[in-house]
Short mmCIF file of C-alpha atoms in Angstrom, two decimals:
data_model
loop_
_atom_site.label_atom_id
_atom_site.label_comp_id
_atom_site.label_asym_id
_atom_site.label_seq_id
_atom_site.Cartn_x
_atom_site.Cartn_y
_atom_site.Cartn_z
CA MET A 1373 -22.75 -14.04 21.41
CA SER A 1374 -23.98 -14.41 25.00
CA HIS A 1375 -25.47 -11.44 26.82
CA GLN A 1376 -22.61 -11.41 29.34
CA ARG A 1377 -20.00 -11.46 26.61
CA ARG A 1378 -21.72 -8.61 24.75
CA ARG A 1379 -21.60 -6.55 27.94
CA ALA A 1380 -17.88 -7.24 28.26
CA VAL A 1381 -17.25 -6.24 24.64
CA LEU A 1382 -19.30 -3.05 25.09
CA HIS A 1383 -17.36 -2.19 28.25
CA PHE A 1384 -14.04 -2.68 26.42
CA MET A 1385 -15.13 -0.56 23.45
CA CYS A 1386 -16.31 2.23 25.73
CA GLN A 1387 -13.03 2.15 27.60
CA LEU A 1388 -11.36 2.49 24.21
CA LEU A 1389 -13.57 5.51 23.46
CA SER A 1390 -12.35 7.11 26.69
CA VAL A 1391 -8.73 6.44 25.73
CA LEU A 1392 -9.40 8.03 22.33
CA GLY A 1393 -10.88 11.00 24.17
CA PHE A 1394 -7.62 11.51 26.06
CA GLY A 1395 -5.70 11.11 22.79
CA VAL A 1396 -7.84 13.71 21.00
CA ALA A 1397 -7.47 16.09 23.97
CA LEU A 1398 -3.67 15.76 23.85
CA SER A 1399 -3.75 16.39 20.10
CA GLY A 1400 -5.80 19.53 20.71
CA ILE A 1401 -3.34 20.75 23.34
CA TYR A 1402 -0.41 20.10 21.01
CA MET A 1403 -2.17 21.94 18.19
CA LEU A 1404 -2.97 24.99 20.33
CA MET A 1405 0.59 25.13 21.67
CA THR A 1406 1.99 24.97 18.15
CA PHE A 1407 -0.33 27.70 16.85
CA ARG A 1408 0.21 29.91 19.91
CA GLN A 1409 4.00 29.67 19.63
CA ASN A 1410 3.85 30.61 15.96
CA SER A 1411 0.77 32.88 15.99
CA HIS A 1412 2.76 35.84 14.63
CA LEU A 1413 3.92 33.78 11.65
CA VAL A 1414 0.52 32.40 10.66
CA SER A 1415 -1.88 34.90 9.12
CA GLN A 1416 -5.27 33.30 9.87
CA ALA A 1417 -6.26 32.98 13.52
CA ASP A 1418 -9.11 30.56 12.73
CA ILE A 1419 -6.54 27.85 11.98
CA SER A 1420 -6.87 27.07 15.71
CA LEU A 1421 -10.59 26.25 15.27
CA PRO A 1422 -9.91 22.53 14.61
CA ALA A 1423 -8.04 22.41 17.92
CA THR A 1424 -11.04 23.94 19.72
CA LEU A 1425 -13.35 21.36 18.15
CA ALA A 1426 -10.86 18.67 19.16
CA PHE A 1427 -11.33 19.67 22.81
CA ILE A 1428 -15.12 19.53 22.44
CA SER A 1429 -14.85 16.13 20.74
CA ALA A 1430 -12.53 14.89 23.49
CA GLY A 1431 -14.99 15.92 26.19
CA LEU A 1432 -17.84 14.20 24.39
CA LEU A 1433 -15.75 11.06 23.86
CA LEU A 1434 -14.90 10.87 27.56
CA PHE A 1435 -18.53 11.39 28.58
CA THR A 1436 -19.78 8.85 26.03
CA GLY A 1437 -17.16 6.31 27.07
CA PHE A 1438 -18.13 6.72 30.74
CA LEU A 1439 -21.83 6.45 29.91
CA GLY A 1440 -21.29 3.32 27.81
CA SER A 1441 -19.18 1.68 30.52
CA TRP A 1442 -21.93 2.36 33.04
CA LEU A 1443 -24.55 0.94 30.68
CA SER A 1444 -22.51 -2.26 30.30
CA HIS A 1445 -23.50 -3.01 33.92
CA LYS A 1446 -27.02 -1.54 33.88
CA ASP A 1447 -30.16 -1.83 31.75
CA SER A 1448 -31.84 1.46 30.89
CA SER A 1449 -33.66 2.02 27.61
CA CYS A 1450 -33.62 5.78 28.11
CA LEU A 1451 -29.87 5.99 28.75
CA GLN A 1452 -29.21 3.61 25.87
CA GLY A 1453 -30.96 6.08 23.59
CA VAL A 1454 -28.84 8.92 25.02
CA PHE A 1455 -25.73 6.79 24.47
CA VAL A 1456 -26.54 6.18 20.81
CA TYR A 1457 -27.36 9.86 20.34
CA MET A 1458 -24.02 10.85 21.90
CA LEU A 1459 -22.17 8.51 19.53
CA VAL A 1460 -23.76 10.31 16.58
CA VAL A 1461 -22.93 13.74 18.03
CA VAL A 1462 -19.32 12.71 18.66
CA PHE A 1463 -18.93 11.53 15.09
CA CYS A 1464 -20.40 14.77 13.73
CA VAL A 1465 -18.12 16.98 15.82
CA GLU A 1466 -15.06 14.85 15.08
CA SER A 1467 -15.86 14.83 11.36
CA THR A 1468 -16.25 18.63 11.35
CA ALA A 1469 -12.92 19.07 13.12
CA SER A 1470 -11.28 16.68 10.68
CA ALA A 1471 -12.76 18.48 7.67
CA LEU A 1472 -11.53 21.85 8.96
CA ALA A 1473 -8.10 20.37 9.67
CA TYR A 1474 -7.93 19.02 6.12
CA TYR A 1475 -9.01 22.39 4.71
CA HIS A 1476 -6.28 24.21 6.62
CA SER A 1477 -3.71 21.56 5.65
CA THR A 1478 -4.29 22.55 2.01
CA LYS A 1479 -3.94 26.25 2.83
CA VAL A 1480 -0.81 26.18 5.00
CA ASP A 1481 1.37 27.97 2.43
CA SER A 1482 -1.09 30.85 2.02
CA GLU A 1483 -1.59 31.09 5.79
CA MET A 1484 2.18 31.45 6.16
CA GLY A 1485 2.33 34.16 3.49
CA THR A 1486 3.54 36.86 5.91
CA ILE A 1487 6.59 35.00 7.19
CA SER A 1488 9.05 36.65 4.78
CA GLY A 1489 7.86 40.13 5.76
CA ILE A 1490 8.16 39.33 9.46
CA PHE A 1491 11.76 38.22 9.03
CA GLN A 1492 12.48 41.36 6.99
CA ASN A 1493 11.10 43.55 9.79
CA TYR A 1494 13.20 41.83 12.46
CA THR A 1495 14.78 44.34 14.87
CA GLY A 1496 16.44 42.04 17.38
CA SER A 1497 14.77 43.93 20.23
CA SER A 1498 13.31 41.98 23.14
CA GLN A 1499 10.54 44.62 23.25
CA ASP A 1500 9.40 43.74 19.73
CA SER A 1501 6.86 40.91 19.74
CA MET A 1502 7.55 40.01 16.11
CA SER A 1503 11.29 39.77 16.74
CA ARG A 1504 10.67 37.60 19.81
CA ALA A 1505 8.46 35.36 17.66
CA VAL A 1506 11.23 34.98 15.06
CA ASP A 1507 13.81 34.10 17.71
CA ALA A 1508 11.43 31.67 19.43
CA THR A 1509 10.63 29.97 16.12
CA GLN A 1510 14.29 29.60 15.17
CA GLU A 1511 15.11 28.14 18.57
CA GLU A 1512 12.07 25.85 18.79
CA LEU A 1513 12.27 24.51 15.24
CA GLN A 1514 16.07 24.66 15.03
CA CYS A 1515 16.05 26.67 11.82
CA CYS A 1516 17.53 29.91 10.50
CA GLY A 1517 15.99 32.35 8.03
CA VAL A 1518 12.97 31.75 5.83
CA HIS A 1519 14.60 29.34 3.39
CA GLY A 1520 18.09 29.23 4.95
CA TYR A 1521 20.57 31.31 6.93
CA THR A 1522 21.63 33.27 3.82
CA ASP A 1523 18.22 34.99 3.87
CA TRP A 1524 19.52 37.14 6.74
CA LEU A 1525 22.12 38.69 4.43
CA GLU A 1526 19.36 40.71 2.73
CA THR A 1527 17.60 41.97 5.84
CA SER A 1528 17.82 45.55 7.11
CA TRP A 1529 18.71 44.27 10.59
CA PHE A 1530 21.80 42.48 9.24
CA ILE A 1531 22.90 45.61 7.36
CA ARG A 1532 22.38 47.85 10.41
CA THR A 1533 24.49 45.56 12.60
CA GLY A 1534 27.46 45.83 10.23
CA ARG A 1535 26.99 42.50 8.42
CA LEU A 1536 29.04 40.78 11.11
CA ALA A 1537 26.68 38.24 12.69
CA PHE A 1538 23.41 36.39 12.38
CA PRO A 1539 20.81 36.37 15.19
CA GLN A 1540 21.92 34.33 18.20
CA SER A 1541 18.80 32.21 17.82
CA CYS A 1542 20.30 30.81 14.60
CA CYS A 1543 23.08 29.10 16.55
CA ASN A 1544 23.08 25.31 16.49
CA THR A 1545 23.03 24.26 20.14
CA THR A 1546 25.59 21.53 19.46
CA PHE A 1547 28.17 24.31 19.12
CA THR A 1548 28.45 25.85 22.58
CA SER A 1549 30.85 28.54 21.37
CA CYS A 1550 28.55 29.78 18.59
CA ASN A 1551 28.02 33.54 18.58
CA GLY A 1552 26.37 33.84 15.15
CA THR A 1553 29.43 35.26 13.39
CA VAL A 1554 29.40 35.22 9.58
CA GLU A 1555 32.85 33.64 9.65
CA GLN A 1556 31.49 30.40 11.12
CA PRO A 1557 28.29 29.62 9.19
CA TRP A 1558 28.67 25.89 9.86
CA GLN A 1559 27.68 26.57 13.47
CA LEU A 1560 24.25 27.80 12.38
CA TYR A 1561 21.08 25.85 11.64
CA THR A 1562 21.10 25.26 7.91
CA GLN A 1563 17.42 24.57 7.23
CA GLY A 1564 14.93 27.41 6.73
CA CYS A 1565 12.02 28.02 9.08
CA GLN A 1566 9.28 28.02 6.43
CA VAL A 1567 9.74 24.34 5.60
CA LYS A 1568 10.01 23.31 9.25
CA LEU A 1569 7.01 25.39 10.30
CA ARG A 1570 4.95 23.94 7.45
CA LYS A 1571 5.86 20.41 8.53
CA ALA A 1572 5.02 21.16 12.17
CA ILE A 1573 1.60 22.56 11.27
CA GLN A 1574 0.87 19.75 8.81
CA PHE A 1575 1.77 17.19 11.46
CA VAL A 1576 -0.57 18.54 14.14
CA LEU A 1577 -3.40 18.87 11.61
CA SER A 1578 -2.86 15.28 10.42
CA LEU A 1579 -3.32 14.04 14.00
CA LEU A 1580 -6.93 15.19 13.86
CA ILE A 1581 -7.51 14.19 10.24
CA PHE A 1582 -6.51 10.57 10.86
CA GLY A 1583 -8.14 10.45 14.29
CA THR A 1584 -11.64 10.54 12.81
CA PRO A 1585 -11.44 7.15 11.00
CA VAL A 1586 -10.24 5.53 14.24
CA VAL A 1587 -13.15 7.00 16.21
CA PHE A 1588 -15.55 5.91 13.46
CA LEU A 1589 -14.27 2.32 13.52
CA VAL A 1590 -14.63 2.09 17.30
CA GLU A 1591 -18.13 3.57 17.15
CA LEU A 1592 -19.04 1.14 14.36
CA CYS A 1593 -17.94 -1.78 16.56
CA VAL A 1594 -20.10 -0.41 19.39
CA PHE A 1595 -23.12 -0.15 17.05
CA ILE A 1596 -22.56 -3.71 15.82
CA ASP A 1597 -22.32 -4.95 19.40
CA ARG A 1598 -25.52 -3.09 20.31
CA GLY A 1599 -27.34 -4.47 17.26
#
């Protein structure tokens, strides 16, 4: 491969690293938003650590991609060494984030262990942060109850309100006239929140888990081109 062609390939690969950096950053933002919206329903706060590492990895990827693109037009032995070092650091950080994401993906059920108790302690008050979290989760994930809308039949809130209606947040938005009444259960979301929340968390964690092999392959191509 000619020297000019190798420079072009290196420039392309480094541009790809920068694109991956933006992708990892967006994944981190999505993860943090998901965890923040459901922070009351997830027992371990450190589940957001992979997202934090994703931001660090994204920053390093962007810097490394910029440095590599610049090196594709310049010759500097010192900066080439820095570039190779940064590639190794990026892989280490990305691998750590991926490992943590995989660990948490195997512990999602235990980290959601408090969800039943939170639904049981629902008060319906806008002043109660836990109740707001339940309503927000049901609206965001389009779900009702822990396993289904019938879970509300056993809650103290439902009994106190006269067993007449489910929370308004259970209403399926396709039914504009829904008021949560027990006489029209078909207007409620039928799927429980635990399954949907688990899927949402598993999805955002998988973004980081499967992002590492992609970063590794691009870095491997860069190393081959530099060799």
